[in-house]
Each structure stands twice: as C-alpha cells, then as structure tokens.
Amino acid sequence: MMNLMYSVVVILGNRSSMGHQSMPLISLSVHERNLLADTAMIVDKNKNHKQKDDLRKIVADGLISLGYDSSICKSKWDKSPSHPAGEYEYIDVNIEGERLLIDIDFRSEFEIARSTGTYRAILQSLPYIFVGKSDRLGQIVSIVSEAAKQSLKKKGMHFPPWRRAEYMRAKWLSSFTRQNEIISNTKSKIDEDECVATESSDECGELELIFGEKTAQVGTDSSSPAKLSGDDDKVNIDPATWQPPAVKPKSVDRGARMVTGLASLLKEKP
C-alpha cells in the first residue's frame, strides 16, 4: 500500500505529501500550471455554489471568458462483463492542440466507506481539482483503484464493480461529446433553416409578382374591343339606332266572348 501511495505522489508531483525531497517527480507543464491557477481562482470565487453541476458550468464559462477553448464534456460508456454502463461530466480545455482535463471535485470520486489509514493518506494526497493530460489521469485512477481494492479487502468488504479501475477510467477516458460543439451545431442548423425559409419566401414573392403582372395584362386585354379578322374588320354597333321589333297583339272580335283553356281547343276543332 505504501508503494501505491509513493506512485500517486510521484505522478501528482506533490513533494510535501510524503516528505521525499529527492523524489523524481513528474512536473506539470506551463499550460497545466496556468490552467490550474485560473480554475482554482474561479472555484474559490464561487465556492458558495454547493451544486457540483452549477459550479462546473460556472468554471467552464469563466475559463471561456479568460480566452480558453473550454467546454463541459459528457462521457458515456456501455455495460461490460466487468462493470455497469454509466455517464459522467467534466471539463476539457484545448490549448495549442493539447487537450487537458479538469475535474473540480476529483478527490471525492475515490472516497470509500471504512477505509484503512493508508488509503485515507492516499486519498488526502489527491487534489480537489485535477488539471492534466488524460494519460496522467489514467495512471492515477489505476493506482488509486488498486489501493481501494486492497483497503476494502483488508476490511472484509466487497469490492463493487463501480470501483474497478475500468469503470473509474471510463468516466474521463471513454467517448464523449463537447457541449459547446453541440450548441454550435444546433445554432448553425437553426440559422440554415431560417435562411432556407427566407429564400423560399423570396421565391414565392417573385412568382407572385410575375403572375400578378400577367393577370393584370390579361385583364387589360379583355376590356378592349373584340377583333374578328384584323384591324380593318371591326363590328361597330350603334345602340341608339337599334330597336326591338314591335309585338302586335292578336285581333279580338269586338263583342265576342274570350274562351280560354280546354274549351278553346275544343272550339278550334272543325
């Protein structure tokens, strides 16, 4: 167990945890140190936010305001024979082609019940905020998961599958999606749909204008005089000279009795 603790300290680069002044530590890069300092500053300013999800978003937005290419990442992995399926959220930052991972509550992910004193010492050596490359994080997870297994075994407790190194590594090292890229793609899709709708509206307006002009021309032509065979053959009708023919009433013999209906038909027979 002490060898595991030594390994964690070496990977983390924390001399004060073990008191080894001559230990060959893995030093952090300039980008890692600067990013860790900026992340810790944002977390410290917003330490009153108790919800981890809210604080994670505040940190990601704060890093963006400082000029970082930062985003919340959501990892997701399937069930395997050794561990169950799950999902997890953390922050990543791309700096000059290098991807750095950030977990604002890293230590709490490794807490176990009834731990041994040695495991508690290993846990205390872990930082609250992790900033670093994926390969360094993977090494830490493997070592601490093995230490948790030994601690639980010593206490006679079951080692659950969600404490296995494979499951713990999947949180940060499995396939993921960046939230900012999803928002950006969604916004681009909305803008594209609006552009297509605007173009369609303009085309309809143009068609309306074209057909409107043709309709107006047809209406103008229909009001002009009809032509039978050329410009010379015009039919001119003077409504003042034409009169309907007079209708003359049938002569009726004076004094004769008017017979109508069936009686008139019988009377006309010879």
XYZ file of C-alpha atoms in Angstrom:
270
model
C 0.000 0.000 0.000
C 2.888 2.370 0.752
C 4.324 1.691 -2.711
C 0.978 2.694 -4.231
C 0.983 5.897 -2.244
C 4.516 6.627 -3.400
C 3.411 6.143 -7.017
C 0.474 8.534 -6.623
C 2.713 11.216 -5.143
C 5.229 10.805 -7.962
C 2.528 11.156 -10.636
C 0.912 14.134 -8.933
C 4.233 15.872 -8.350
C 3.405 16.575 -4.702
C 6.643 16.532 -2.635
C 5.052 17.604 0.632
C 2.693 14.607 0.768
C 5.447 12.099 1.533
C 8.391 14.234 2.548
C 10.657 12.813 -0.184
C 12.743 15.804 -1.170
C 14.791 13.880 -3.743
C 11.879 12.020 -5.331
C 11.861 12.148 -9.196
C 8.515 13.852 -9.647
C 6.539 14.383 -12.856
C 6.482 18.135 -13.305
C 3.438 19.954 -14.676
C 3.697 21.842 -17.937
C 3.330 25.608 -18.105
C -0.144 25.217 -19.607
C -1.198 22.856 -16.808
C 0.064 25.174 -14.074
C -1.587 28.262 -15.559
C -4.855 26.455 -16.181
C -4.861 25.025 -12.652
C -4.307 28.507 -11.201
C -7.152 30.034 -13.249
C -9.512 27.153 -12.426
C -8.759 27.362 -8.699
C -9.361 31.118 -8.777
C -12.815 30.674 -10.358
C -13.747 27.888 -7.941
C -12.635 29.966 -4.955
C -14.739 32.951 -6.084
C -17.814 30.748 -6.437
C -17.332 28.372 -3.502
C -20.798 29.248 -2.179
C -22.350 27.199 -5.007
C -22.933 23.812 -3.430
C -24.313 22.074 -6.532
C -21.485 20.468 -8.485
C -23.301 20.828 -11.832
C -23.770 24.571 -11.332
C -20.159 25.097 -10.275
C -18.903 23.058 -13.236
C -20.801 25.303 -15.648
C -19.540 28.440 -13.880
C -15.954 27.222 -14.201
C -16.348 26.325 -17.887
C -17.911 29.723 -18.668
C -15.290 31.508 -16.573
C -12.467 29.841 -18.489
C -14.104 30.828 -21.773
C -14.221 34.452 -20.587
C -10.478 34.205 -19.903
C -9.875 33.166 -23.508
C -9.689 29.364 -23.129
C -11.295 26.907 -25.535
C -13.233 25.283 -22.716
C -16.338 23.122 -22.665
C -18.270 20.719 -20.468
C -17.791 17.162 -21.728
C -20.237 14.314 -21.218
C -18.770 10.819 -21.395
C -20.880 7.712 -21.868
C -19.970 4.037 -21.855
C -21.772 0.747 -22.289
C -22.087 -2.162 -19.935
C -19.298 -4.740 -19.954
C -18.769 -8.052 -18.152
C -16.629 -6.294 -15.526
C -18.609 -3.111 -14.865
C -22.014 -1.466 -15.497
C -22.841 1.276 -18.010
C -22.725 4.897 -16.969
C -22.079 8.521 -17.848
C -20.084 11.373 -16.356
C -19.396 15.088 -16.861
C -16.154 17.010 -16.591
C -14.418 19.959 -18.309
C -11.802 19.961 -21.013
C -9.626 22.721 -22.474
C -7.776 22.679 -25.795
C -4.515 24.640 -25.734
C -2.359 24.682 -28.865
C -3.535 21.228 -29.936
C -3.196 19.755 -26.430
C -6.285 18.533 -24.583
C -6.285 18.994 -20.800
C -8.933 17.534 -18.489
C -10.401 19.326 -15.480
C -12.379 17.791 -12.634
C -13.441 20.277 -9.974
C -14.172 17.582 -7.344
C -11.670 14.908 -8.220
C -10.894 13.567 -4.735
C -14.495 12.778 -3.829
C -14.763 10.274 -6.707
C -12.451 7.902 -4.822
C -13.984 8.043 -1.342
C -14.969 4.679 0.108
C -16.550 3.555 3.350
C -14.470 2.179 6.276
C -11.167 2.843 4.544
C -7.822 1.952 6.083
C -5.440 4.594 7.364
C -3.094 4.062 4.435
C -5.901 4.537 1.910
C -7.009 7.707 3.695
C -3.466 9.007 3.324
C -3.558 8.210 -0.407
C -6.913 9.931 -0.685
C -5.531 13.025 1.045
C -2.710 13.164 -1.492
C -5.209 13.546 -4.326
C -6.069 17.125 -5.332
C -9.551 18.548 -5.011
C -9.161 19.975 -8.517
C -7.430 17.855 -11.126
C -5.920 19.510 -14.205
C -3.807 17.435 -16.547
C -3.489 15.150 -19.539
C -5.522 12.003 -19.967
C -2.547 9.638 -19.686
C -1.553 11.039 -16.265
C -5.142 10.813 -15.064
C -5.352 7.198 -16.235
C -2.265 6.283 -14.226
C -3.677 7.888 -11.074
C -7.015 6.097 -11.469
C -5.347 2.701 -11.887
C -3.192 3.131 -8.761
C -5.932 4.533 -6.500
C -8.454 1.898 -7.628
C -5.998 -0.845 -6.707
C -5.450 0.826 -3.329
C -9.223 0.938 -2.762
C -9.449 -2.769 -3.577
C -6.775 -3.625 -1.018
C -8.403 -1.395 1.605
C -11.825 -2.995 1.184
C -10.316 -6.479 1.180
C -8.479 -5.775 4.418
C -11.731 -4.623 5.991
C -13.507 -7.758 4.731
C -15.807 -5.772 2.475
C -16.994 -6.469 -1.063
C -15.215 -4.683 -3.909
C -18.083 -3.327 -6.098
C -17.760 -3.234 -9.900
C -18.176 0.560 -9.977
C -14.919 0.834 -8.010
C -12.933 -1.117 -10.561
C -10.230 0.701 -12.481
C -12.034 0.040 -15.792
C -15.181 1.760 -14.567
C -13.326 4.678 -12.982
C -11.210 5.279 -16.104
C -14.339 5.255 -18.259
C -15.527 8.428 -16.514
C -12.790 10.530 -18.088
C -11.321 8.384 -20.866
C -14.351 6.950 -22.707
C -16.049 8.503 -25.748
C -17.505 11.933 -25.067
C -19.358 14.901 -26.556
C -18.453 18.552 -26.045
C -21.454 20.662 -25.042
C -20.213 23.785 -26.846
C -19.937 21.922 -30.134
C -23.491 20.599 -29.773
C -24.804 24.124 -29.117
C -22.784 25.483 -32.040
C -24.092 22.802 -34.420
C -27.671 23.351 -33.262
C -27.362 27.104 -33.795
C -25.898 26.569 -37.278
C -28.803 24.263 -38.148
C -31.350 26.853 -36.974
C -29.637 29.604 -38.970
C -29.583 27.357 -42.045
C -33.308 26.583 -41.718
C -34.110 30.281 -41.347
C -32.032 31.046 -44.427
C -33.854 28.391 -46.472
C -37.221 29.708 -45.265
C -36.250 33.251 -46.259
C -35.118 32.128 -49.709
C -38.370 30.217 -50.226
C -40.377 33.274 -49.186
C -38.439 35.448 -51.652
C -39.023 32.965 -54.471
C -42.746 32.875 -53.729
C -42.798 36.663 -53.768
C -41.123 36.741 -57.144
C -43.563 34.202 -58.588
C -46.435 36.170 -57.164
C -45.107 39.332 -58.762
C -44.667 37.621 -62.154
C -48.105 36.006 -62.191
C -49.646 39.197 -60.854
C -48.304 41.170 -63.826
C -49.611 38.562 -66.292
C -53.033 38.620 -64.699
C -53.133 42.378 -64.922
C -52.247 42.219 -68.642
C -54.962 39.652 -69.314
C -57.486 41.824 -67.534
C -56.492 44.834 -69.639
C -56.789 42.883 -72.893
C -60.245 41.541 -72.016
C -61.635 45.059 -71.693
C -60.552 46.048 -75.242
C -62.964 45.633 -78.233
C -63.056 42.190 -79.847
C -61.325 41.742 -83.238
C -62.661 39.243 -85.789
C -60.140 39.298 -88.622
C -57.582 42.048 -88.420
C -57.679 45.715 -87.565
C -59.972 46.726 -90.515
C -62.818 44.291 -89.756
C -64.367 45.908 -86.751
C -68.004 45.471 -85.760
C -69.495 48.827 -84.853
C -72.880 48.727 -83.220
C -74.795 51.910 -82.541
C -77.101 51.244 -79.608
C -79.215 54.361 -80.434
C -80.357 53.082 -83.900
C -81.297 49.557 -82.919
C -84.831 48.942 -81.579
C -86.510 45.669 -80.685
C -89.337 44.631 -83.121
C -92.816 45.670 -82.105
C -95.122 42.959 -80.859
C -98.660 43.249 -82.260
C -101.466 41.801 -80.146
C -103.802 39.321 -81.776
C -107.025 40.829 -83.007
C -110.033 40.025 -80.959
C -113.589 40.401 -82.326
C -115.363 43.089 -80.505
C -118.233 41.717 -78.559
C -117.017 38.133 -78.768
C -116.514 36.166 -75.627
C -112.946 35.149 -74.793
C -112.552 31.376 -74.481
C -109.560 30.020 -72.692
C -108.174 26.710 -71.535
C -109.519 23.367 -72.759
C -112.627 24.978 -74.131
C -110.576 26.941 -76.615
C -109.022 23.760 -78.001
C -112.383 22.103 -78.481
C -113.732 25.159 -80.203
C -110.912 25.216 -82.744
C -111.653 21.648 -83.919
C -113.562 21.558 -87.289
